[in-house]
Coordinates of C-alpha atoms in Angstrom, one line a residue:
M956 CA -38.2 -83.4 -34.6
H957 CA -41.1 -82.8 -32.2
D958 CA -43.3 -79.8 -31.9
V959 CA -44.1 -80.2 -28.2
V960 CA -42.7 -82.4 -25.4
I961 CA -45.0 -82.8 -22.4
I962 CA -42.6 -83.0 -19.5
T963 CA -43.3 -85.6 -16.7
D964 CA -41.2 -87.5 -14.3
N965 CA -40.0 -91.1 -14.7
R966 CA -42.8 -92.6 -12.7
Y967 CA -45.4 -91.4 -15.2
E968 CA -43.6 -91.8 -18.6
N969 CA -44.2 -95.5 -19.0
P970 CA -45.6 -96.8 -15.7
K971 CA -45.5 -100.5 -15.1
S972 CA -48.3 -100.5 -12.7
I973 CA -51.3 -98.1 -12.7
D974 CA -53.3 -97.3 -9.6
W975 CA -56.0 -94.6 -9.3
Y976 CA -53.4 -91.9 -8.6
V977 CA -51.2 -92.7 -11.6
Q978 CA -54.2 -93.0 -13.8
Q979 CA -55.2 -89.4 -12.9
V980 CA -51.8 -88.2 -14.0
L981 CA -51.9 -90.2 -17.2
T982 CA -55.4 -88.9 -17.9
E983 CA -54.5 -85.2 -17.4
D984 CA -51.4 -85.4 -19.5
N985 CA -53.2 -87.3 -22.3
L986 CA -56.0 -84.8 -22.5
L987 CA -53.5 -82.0 -23.3
K988 CA -51.5 -84.3 -25.7
T989 CA -54.7 -85.2 -27.6
E990 CA -55.7 -81.5 -28.0
L991 CA -52.3 -80.6 -29.3
E992 CA -52.3 -83.5 -31.7
K993 CA -55.8 -82.3 -33.0
L994 CA -54.0 -79.1 -34.1
G995 CA -51.6 -81.1 -36.2
L996 CA -48.6 -80.9 -33.7
I997 CA -46.2 -83.7 -33.2
V998 CA -46.2 -84.4 -29.4
I999 CA -44.2 -86.7 -27.2
K1000 CA -44.2 -87.2 -23.4
K1001 CA -40.9 -87.5 -21.7
A1002 CA -39.5 -87.5 -18.1
W1003 CA -37.4 -84.4 -17.5
D1004 CA -34.4 -86.5 -16.5
S1005 CA -34.5 -88.9 -19.4
S1006 CA -30.9 -89.7 -20.2
D1007 CA -31.5 -90.6 -23.9
F1008 CA -33.5 -87.6 -25.1
N1009 CA -32.3 -84.7 -27.2
W1010 CA -34.1 -81.6 -26.0
S1011 CA -32.9 -79.5 -28.9
A1012 CA -35.1 -81.8 -31.1
T1013 CA -38.3 -80.1 -29.8
K1014 CA -39.6 -76.5 -30.2
F1015 CA -41.5 -76.3 -26.9
A1016 CA -41.4 -78.2 -23.6
V1017 CA -44.5 -78.0 -21.5
F1018 CA -44.2 -78.7 -17.8
R1019 CA -47.0 -80.9 -16.6
S1020 CA -46.3 -83.7 -14.1
T1021 CA -42.7 -83.2 -13.0
W1022 CA -43.7 -84.1 -9.4
D1023 CA -40.3 -85.2 -8.2
Y1024 CA -38.3 -82.0 -9.0
F1025 CA -38.3 -80.9 -5.4
D1026 CA -36.9 -84.2 -4.2
K1027 CA -34.1 -83.9 -6.8
F1028 CA -33.8 -80.2 -6.8
R1029 CA -30.0 -79.8 -7.5
D1030 CA -30.2 -82.1 -10.5
F1031 CA -33.4 -80.4 -11.6
K1032 CA -31.9 -76.9 -11.4
K1033 CA -28.8 -78.1 -13.4
W1034 CA -31.2 -79.6 -16.0
L1035 CA -33.2 -76.4 -16.2
E1036 CA -30.0 -74.3 -16.8
K1037 CA -28.8 -76.7 -19.5
V1038 CA -32.1 -77.3 -21.4
K1039 CA -33.3 -73.7 -21.4
K1040 CA -30.6 -73.2 -24.1
Q1041 CA -31.9 -76.1 -26.2
T1042 CA -35.7 -75.5 -26.3
T1043 CA -38.4 -73.1 -25.1
F1044 CA -40.1 -73.8 -21.8
I1045 CA -43.8 -73.4 -21.1
N1046 CA -44.2 -71.7 -18.8
S1047 CA -41.1 -69.6 -19.5
Y1048 CA -37.8 -70.3 -17.7
E1049 CA -38.0 -66.8 -16.1
L1050 CA -41.4 -67.5 -14.6
I1051 CA -40.4 -71.0 -13.5
N1052 CA -37.2 -69.8 -11.8
W1053 CA -39.3 -67.1 -10.0
N1054 CA -42.0 -69.5 -9.0
L1055 CA -39.7 -72.2 -7.7
D1056 CA -39.0 -70.4 -4.4
K1057 CA -41.8 -69.3 -2.1
R1058 CA -40.1 -66.0 -1.6
Y1059 CA -42.3 -64.8 -4.4
L1060 CA -45.1 -64.7 -1.9
I1061 CA -43.3 -62.0 0.1
E1062 CA -42.7 -60.1 -3.2
L1063 CA -46.4 -60.2 -4.1
N1064 CA -47.4 -59.1 -0.6
K1065 CA -45.2 -56.0 -1.1
K1066 CA -47.4 -55.4 -4.2
G1067 CA -50.6 -55.5 -2.2
I1068 CA -51.5 -59.2 -2.3
N1069 CA -52.8 -60.6 0.9
I1070 CA -50.8 -63.7 2.1
P1071 CA -50.5 -65.4 5.4
T1072 CA -48.1 -63.5 7.7
S1073 CA -44.8 -65.0 6.7
E1074 CA -41.0 -64.8 7.2
V1075 CA -38.3 -66.5 5.3
I1076 CA -35.5 -68.0 7.4
T1077 CA -32.0 -68.9 6.1
K1078 CA -29.2 -70.9 7.7
E1079 CA -27.5 -67.6 8.5
D1080 CA -30.4 -66.4 10.6
N1081 CA -29.9 -66.9 14.3
L1082 CA -33.5 -67.7 15.0
T1083 CA -35.4 -70.3 17.0
L1084 CA -39.1 -71.2 16.9
A1085 CA -39.3 -69.6 20.4
N1086 CA -38.1 -66.4 18.9
L1087 CA -40.6 -66.6 16.0
F1088 CA -43.6 -67.4 18.2
K1089 CA -42.7 -64.6 20.5
K1090 CA -42.3 -62.2 17.6
Y1091 CA -45.6 -63.0 15.9
N1092 CA -47.7 -64.3 18.8
F1093 CA -49.3 -67.0 16.6
N1094 CA -51.5 -69.6 18.1
E1095 CA -50.3 -72.0 15.3
A1096 CA -47.8 -71.8 12.5
I1097 CA -46.5 -73.8 9.6
I1098 CA -42.9 -74.3 8.7
K1099 CA -41.8 -75.7 5.4
P1100 CA -38.9 -75.3 2.9
T1101 CA -39.1 -72.4 0.5
I1102 CA -38.6 -74.9 -2.3
S1103 CA -41.0 -77.8 -1.9
G1104 CA -44.2 -79.5 -3.0
A1105 CA -46.8 -82.0 -1.9
A1106 CA -46.4 -80.9 1.7
R1107 CA -42.8 -82.2 1.8
E1108 CA -41.2 -81.4 5.2
T1109 CA -44.2 -79.3 6.2
Y1110 CA -45.0 -79.1 9.9
R1111 CA -47.9 -77.6 11.8
I1112 CA -46.7 -76.3 15.1
T1113 CA -48.5 -74.6 18.0
K1114 CA -47.4 -72.1 20.7
N1115 CA -47.7 -75.0 23.2
N1116 CA -45.6 -77.6 21.4
F1117 CA -43.0 -75.7 19.4
Y1118 CA -40.2 -76.8 21.8
D1119 CA -40.7 -80.3 20.5
Y1120 CA -39.8 -79.1 17.0
E1121 CA -36.8 -77.0 17.7
N1122 CA -34.3 -79.8 16.7
K1123 CA -36.2 -80.5 13.5
F1124 CA -36.3 -76.7 12.8
F1125 CA -32.5 -76.5 13.2
D1126 CA -31.9 -79.6 11.1
L1127 CA -34.0 -78.3 8.3
K1128 CA -32.6 -74.8 8.5
S1129 CA -29.1 -76.2 8.2
K1130 CA -30.0 -77.7 4.8
E1131 CA -32.4 -75.4 3.1
D1132 CA -34.2 -72.1 3.5
L1133 CA -37.6 -72.2 5.3
I1134 CA -40.7 -70.1 5.4
F1135 CA -42.6 -69.6 8.7
Q1136 CA -46.3 -68.8 8.3
E1137 CA -49.3 -68.2 10.4
F1138 CA -51.6 -71.3 10.2
L1139 CA -54.9 -70.5 8.7
N1140 CA -57.8 -72.3 10.5
N1141 CA -60.1 -72.1 7.5
I1142 CA -57.9 -74.7 5.7
I1143 CA -59.6 -77.2 7.9
S1144 CA -63.1 -75.9 8.1
Q1145 CA -63.4 -74.5 4.5
G1146 CA -60.5 -76.1 2.6
E1147 CA -58.4 -74.6 -0.2
I1148 CA -59.8 -73.2 -3.4
S1149 CA -57.8 -73.7 -6.7
L1150 CA -58.6 -71.5 -9.6
I1151 CA -57.3 -72.5 -13.0
F1152 CA -56.3 -69.9 -15.6
I1153 CA -55.2 -70.1 -19.2
G1154 CA -53.5 -66.8 -19.7
R1155 CA -55.9 -64.3 -18.1
K1156 CA -58.9 -66.5 -18.7
Y1157 CA -60.4 -68.2 -15.7
T1158 CA -61.7 -71.6 -16.8
H1159 CA -62.7 -73.6 -13.7
A1160 CA -62.0 -74.3 -10.0
V1161 CA -61.9 -77.0 -7.4
K1162 CA -62.0 -77.1 -3.7
K1163 CA -59.5 -79.3 -1.9
I1164 CA -60.5 -80.6 1.6
A1165 CA -58.2 -82.4 4.0
K1166 CA -59.2 -85.7 5.6
K1167 CA -60.5 -85.6 9.2
G1168 CA -57.6 -84.9 11.6
D1169 CA -55.3 -83.5 8.9
Y1170 CA -54.6 -80.2 7.3
R1171 CA -52.9 -81.3 4.1
V1172 CA -55.4 -81.0 1.3
Q1173 CA -53.6 -83.0 -1.4
D1174 CA -55.4 -86.2 -2.5
D1175 CA -52.1 -88.2 -2.0
H1176 CA -52.5 -87.3 1.7
G1177 CA -56.1 -88.5 1.8
G1178 CA -57.7 -85.2 0.9
R1179 CA -60.7 -85.0 -1.4
V1180 CA -61.4 -82.7 -4.3
E1181 CA -64.8 -81.1 -5.2
V1182 CA -65.9 -79.1 -8.2
Y1183 CA -66.2 -75.5 -7.1
N1184 CA -67.8 -72.4 -8.7
A1185 CA -65.5 -69.5 -7.8
T1186 CA -67.2 -66.2 -6.8
N1187 CA -66.5 -63.0 -8.8
E1188 CA -64.5 -61.7 -5.8
E1189 CA -62.3 -64.8 -5.8
I1190 CA -61.7 -64.6 -9.5
L1191 CA -60.8 -60.9 -9.3
F1192 CA -58.4 -61.6 -6.5
A1193 CA -56.7 -64.3 -8.5
Q1194 CA -56.5 -62.1 -11.6
D1195 CA -54.9 -59.4 -9.5
C1196 CA -52.3 -61.9 -8.4
L1197 CA -51.5 -62.8 -12.0
E1198 CA -51.2 -59.2 -13.0
K1199 CA -48.6 -58.7 -10.4
C1200 CA -46.4 -61.6 -11.5
P1201 CA -43.2 -60.7 -13.5
T1202 CA -45.0 -61.7 -16.7
L1203 CA -48.3 -63.4 -17.6
P1204 CA -48.1 -67.2 -17.5
I1205 CA -49.6 -69.3 -20.3
Y1206 CA -51.2 -71.5 -17.6
S1207 CA -51.5 -71.2 -13.9
R1208 CA -53.3 -72.3 -10.8
I1209 CA -54.1 -69.8 -8.0
D1210 CA -54.6 -71.4 -4.6
I1211 CA -56.6 -69.3 -2.2
I1212 CA -57.7 -69.7 1.4
Y1213 CA -59.7 -67.5 3.7
D1214 CA -57.4 -66.2 6.4
N1215 CA -58.0 -65.8 10.1
K1216 CA -59.9 -62.6 9.4
N1217 CA -62.0 -64.3 6.8
E1218 CA -60.4 -62.4 4.0
I1219 CA -59.2 -63.9 0.7
C1220 CA -55.6 -64.9 1.0
L1221 CA -53.1 -66.3 -1.5
G1222 CA -51.7 -69.7 -0.6
E1223 CA -49.6 -70.2 -3.6
I1224 CA -49.4 -69.5 -7.3
E1225 CA -48.5 -72.7 -9.2
M1226 CA -46.8 -72.1 -12.6
I1227 CA -44.4 -75.0 -12.8
E1228 CA -46.3 -78.3 -12.8
P1229 CA -49.8 -77.7 -11.2
E1230 CA -52.5 -80.2 -11.5
L1231 CA -55.1 -78.4 -13.6
W1232 CA -58.0 -80.8 -13.4
F1233 CA -58.6 -80.9 -17.1
R1234 CA -60.8 -83.9 -16.4
N1235 CA -63.3 -81.5 -14.9
N1236 CA -63.2 -79.1 -17.8
K1237 CA -61.8 -80.6 -21.0
N1238 CA -62.2 -77.2 -22.7
A1239 CA -59.4 -75.9 -20.6
A1240 CA -57.0 -78.4 -22.2
K1241 CA -58.3 -77.3 -25.6
L1242 CA -57.6 -73.6 -24.7
L1243 CA -54.1 -74.4 -23.5
A1244 CA -53.4 -76.3 -26.7
S1245 CA -54.6 -73.3 -28.7
E1246 CA -52.4 -70.9 -26.7
I1247 CA -49.4 -73.2 -27.3
N1248 CA -50.2 -73.4 -31.0
K1249 CA -50.2 -69.6 -31.3
L1250 CA -46.5 -69.6 -30.4
F1251 CA -45.5 -71.4 -33.6

C-alpha cells in the first residue's frame, strides 16, 4: 500500500538517458517526493499508463509530469474515468476534467476575468479563417486545439496569410475542437508570467520568454525562464481567477500576459500537470507536501 503516487509519463518514470530537460523533470518530481517522505508518507512515482500498477493500492495520486496526455487523450480520458474510482486524484477529478478543455477560459471570462478575445470552433461550425478574421478584425490570431499542451498544433496566423492556413484549419477542425484567439503582441516583447499557488497562497513566479523569432515560450521550444517577482496587482488578478474556479485547487499555476491594451490577461490556468519550478523555491514543494498530508 502506498500513501501517495506521483504520476508521470513513461518517459520520466525510469529514463534510460538523461539530458538537461529530463533532469529538470526528475528534479521537480523528486523535490516533492522527498518532502512527502519527510512527513512519513510512503511515496512511489508511476507513469499514468503503467500496465502493471494497481491504482487502488494508493490513497492519493498527484499529477505532476504527465506530459503526454494530450497526445494520447482518448486513452488518458478512459484511464481517468477508470482510476477515479480506485484512488483520489490531486487535483480532484472534477477540477482536472474542467481544466482539460480550454473552454474554461470562456467560462471565466463570463465571470469577469480578462482573457484574449476568443471563440471556440467545433466541427459542426461552418466557419473559415476568412470568416473569423472578418468578424474580429484581428491583425494576428492563434488557432490551437481546445485540448492541448506544449504548443501542440498551435499556429500564429495574420490577416495577410490566413488563406495559407485554411486547409490546415479544416483538417484540424475535422478532428478536434479549436479555439481562435487574438494574438497578444506582448508575448514577444514582455513574455508570459507564471504565478505558482499552493491553495490560495502565492509562493513564487517565473517569466517565460520566447527565443528570437518565435512566440512559443516553453523551454522545449527554445524559450528561456527567469525568476520573476510578481506585483501585487498580478497576484490579486491571479487570486481572482482562482476564486472563480469551480473549487479551489490544491496547487495551480496561473499564466498571465499583458494584452494589446496593456491590461493583465489570463493566458491559462494549469491545474493538471503544470511545471511549478520547485527548484526555484523548494519551500513551495514543502507547502504542497503539507497540504497533501492534511488530507490523511
